[in-house]
Coordinates of C-alpha atoms in Angstrom, one line a residue:
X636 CA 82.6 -96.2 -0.9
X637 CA 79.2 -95.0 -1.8
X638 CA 77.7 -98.5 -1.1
X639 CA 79.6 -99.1 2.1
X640 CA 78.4 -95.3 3.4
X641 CA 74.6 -96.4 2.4
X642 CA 74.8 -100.1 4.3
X643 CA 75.6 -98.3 7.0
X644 CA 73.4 -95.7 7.3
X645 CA 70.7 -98.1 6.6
X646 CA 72.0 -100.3 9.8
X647 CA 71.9 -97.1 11.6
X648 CA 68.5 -96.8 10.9
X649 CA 67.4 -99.8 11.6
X650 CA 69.3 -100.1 15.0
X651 CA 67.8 -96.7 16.1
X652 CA 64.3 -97.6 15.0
X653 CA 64.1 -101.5 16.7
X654 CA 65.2 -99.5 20.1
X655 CA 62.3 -96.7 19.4
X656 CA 60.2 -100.2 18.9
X657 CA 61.4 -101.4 22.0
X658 CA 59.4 -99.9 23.5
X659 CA 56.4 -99.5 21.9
X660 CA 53.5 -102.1 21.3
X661 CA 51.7 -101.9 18.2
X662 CA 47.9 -101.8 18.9
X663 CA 44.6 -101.7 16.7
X664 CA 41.0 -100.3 17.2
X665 CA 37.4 -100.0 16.6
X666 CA 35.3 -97.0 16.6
X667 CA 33.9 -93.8 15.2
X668 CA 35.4 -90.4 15.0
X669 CA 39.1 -89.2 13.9
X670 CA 40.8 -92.2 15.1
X671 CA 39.4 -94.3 12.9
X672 CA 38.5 -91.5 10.1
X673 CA 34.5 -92.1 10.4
X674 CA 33.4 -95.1 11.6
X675 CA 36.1 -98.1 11.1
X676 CA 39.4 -99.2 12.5
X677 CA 43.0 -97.8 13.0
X678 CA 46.6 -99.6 13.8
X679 CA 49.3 -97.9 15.1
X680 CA 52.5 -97.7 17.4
X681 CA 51.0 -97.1 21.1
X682 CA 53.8 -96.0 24.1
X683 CA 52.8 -94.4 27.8
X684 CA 52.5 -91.3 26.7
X685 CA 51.3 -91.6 22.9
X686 CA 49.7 -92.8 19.8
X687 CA 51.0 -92.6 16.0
X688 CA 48.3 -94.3 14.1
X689 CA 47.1 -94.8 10.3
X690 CA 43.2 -95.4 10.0
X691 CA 40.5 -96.2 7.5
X692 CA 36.8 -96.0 7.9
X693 CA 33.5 -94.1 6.5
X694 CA 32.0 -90.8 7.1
X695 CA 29.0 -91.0 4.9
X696 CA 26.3 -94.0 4.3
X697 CA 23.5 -93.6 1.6
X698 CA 21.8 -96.6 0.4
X699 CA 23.3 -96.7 -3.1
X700 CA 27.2 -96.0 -1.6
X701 CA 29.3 -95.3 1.5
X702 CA 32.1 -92.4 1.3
X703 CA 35.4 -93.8 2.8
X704 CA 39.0 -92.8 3.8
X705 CA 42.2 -93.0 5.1
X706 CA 44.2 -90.7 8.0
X707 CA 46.6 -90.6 9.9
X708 CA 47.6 -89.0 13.1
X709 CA 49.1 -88.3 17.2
X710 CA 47.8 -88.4 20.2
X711 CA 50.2 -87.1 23.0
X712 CA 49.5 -87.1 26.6
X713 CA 52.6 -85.0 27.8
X714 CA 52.0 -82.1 26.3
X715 CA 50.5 -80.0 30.0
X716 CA 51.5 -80.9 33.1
X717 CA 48.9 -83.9 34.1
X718 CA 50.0 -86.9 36.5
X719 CA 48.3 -89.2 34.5
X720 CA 48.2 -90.9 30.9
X721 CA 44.1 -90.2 30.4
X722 CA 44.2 -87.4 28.8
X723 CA 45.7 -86.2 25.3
X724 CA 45.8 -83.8 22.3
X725 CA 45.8 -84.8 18.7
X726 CA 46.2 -83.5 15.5
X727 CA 45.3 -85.6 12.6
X728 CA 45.3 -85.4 9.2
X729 CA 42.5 -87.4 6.7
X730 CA 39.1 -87.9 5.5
X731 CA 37.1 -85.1 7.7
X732 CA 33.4 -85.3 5.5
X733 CA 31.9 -85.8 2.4
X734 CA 30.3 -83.4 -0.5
X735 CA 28.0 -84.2 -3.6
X736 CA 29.1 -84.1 -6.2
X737 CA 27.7 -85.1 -10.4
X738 CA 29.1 -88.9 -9.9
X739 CA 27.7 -89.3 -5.9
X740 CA 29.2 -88.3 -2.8
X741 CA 33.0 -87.4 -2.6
X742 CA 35.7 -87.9 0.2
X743 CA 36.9 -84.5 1.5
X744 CA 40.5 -84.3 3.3
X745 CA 41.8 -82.0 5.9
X746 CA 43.0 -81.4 9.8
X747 CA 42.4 -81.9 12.8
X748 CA 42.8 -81.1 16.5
X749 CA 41.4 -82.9 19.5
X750 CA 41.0 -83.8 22.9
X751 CA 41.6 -87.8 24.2
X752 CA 39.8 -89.1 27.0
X753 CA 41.3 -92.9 27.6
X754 CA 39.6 -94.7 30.8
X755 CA 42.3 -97.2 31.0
X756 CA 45.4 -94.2 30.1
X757 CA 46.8 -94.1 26.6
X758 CA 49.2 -97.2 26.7
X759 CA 46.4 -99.7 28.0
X760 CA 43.9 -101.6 26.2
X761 CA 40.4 -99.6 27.0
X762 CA 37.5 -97.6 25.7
X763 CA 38.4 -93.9 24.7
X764 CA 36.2 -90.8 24.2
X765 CA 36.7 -87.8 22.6
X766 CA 36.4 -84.6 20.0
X767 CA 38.1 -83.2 17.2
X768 CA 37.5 -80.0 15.7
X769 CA 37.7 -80.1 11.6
X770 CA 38.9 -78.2 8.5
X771 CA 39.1 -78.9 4.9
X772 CA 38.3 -78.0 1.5
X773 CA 36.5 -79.3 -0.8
X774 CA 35.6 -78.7 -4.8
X775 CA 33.2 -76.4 -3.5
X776 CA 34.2 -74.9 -0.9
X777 CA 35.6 -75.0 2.8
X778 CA 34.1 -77.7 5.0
X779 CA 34.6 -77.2 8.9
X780 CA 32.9 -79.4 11.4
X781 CA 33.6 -81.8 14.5
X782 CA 33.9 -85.4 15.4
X783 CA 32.7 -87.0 18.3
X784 CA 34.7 -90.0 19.1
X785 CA 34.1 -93.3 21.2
X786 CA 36.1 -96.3 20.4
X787 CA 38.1 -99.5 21.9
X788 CA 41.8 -99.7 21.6
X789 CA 43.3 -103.6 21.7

């Protein structure tokens, strides 16, 4: 009973999420800000109306090392009352800065929250603009900033 319950929950699962897929298109990108944590690329599940992503790139260079990362986030362009797919709010979670530390320059994590500006609206390829505002701590102390954000989304 136990492995006919699981084998169908697990088809359940699977049926639900290939008709969420449906109609989505994956997409990938190039840029610099939280989308693509720093300066580097993201890949994600793009719709009309939003953007679930995962991304890795760098947020500090020195000429012995470069601190890198990962994040994730969403950008949603429902959320107010706007007749058109440009513009969107995010909230992401990953590498926001770096610190020095005794070994070099360490990766510090934290959140998020930002404005989307996409020329071409959120579910077409196109160049996107935007700024995050940032919070995290670090081994010493609390590190709050911004991005700035211009990229490419394929």
């Amino acid at each position: 009973m136990k492995t006919s319950t699981k084998s169908l929950l697990f088809s359940l699962i699977l049926v639900s999420s290939s008709q969420t897929l449906a109609k989505d298109d994956f997409t990938f990108g190039l840029g610099a800000g939280s989308l693509y944590s720093g300066i580097g690329v993201n890949a994600g599940i793009q719709s009309k109306v939003d953007l679930k992503y995962i991304s890795a790139g760098c947020v500090n260079f020195t000429s012995q090392q470069a601190t890198c990362g990962m994040g994730i986030g969403w950008v949603k362009t429902d959320l107010f009352d706007f007749q058109t797919p440009n513009h969107g709010a995010s909230i992401y979670i990953g590498v926001i800065g770096s610190e020095l530390d005794y070994d070099g320059y360490q990766a510090v994590y934290g959140t998020g929250l930002g404005y989307h500006y996409f020329f071409n609206g959120i579910g077409n390829s196109g160049l996107n603009l935007g700024l995050t505002v940032l919070t995290g701590n670090g081994d010493y102390g609390r590190l709050t900033g911004s991005m700035l954000q211009v990229g490419y989304q394929f």
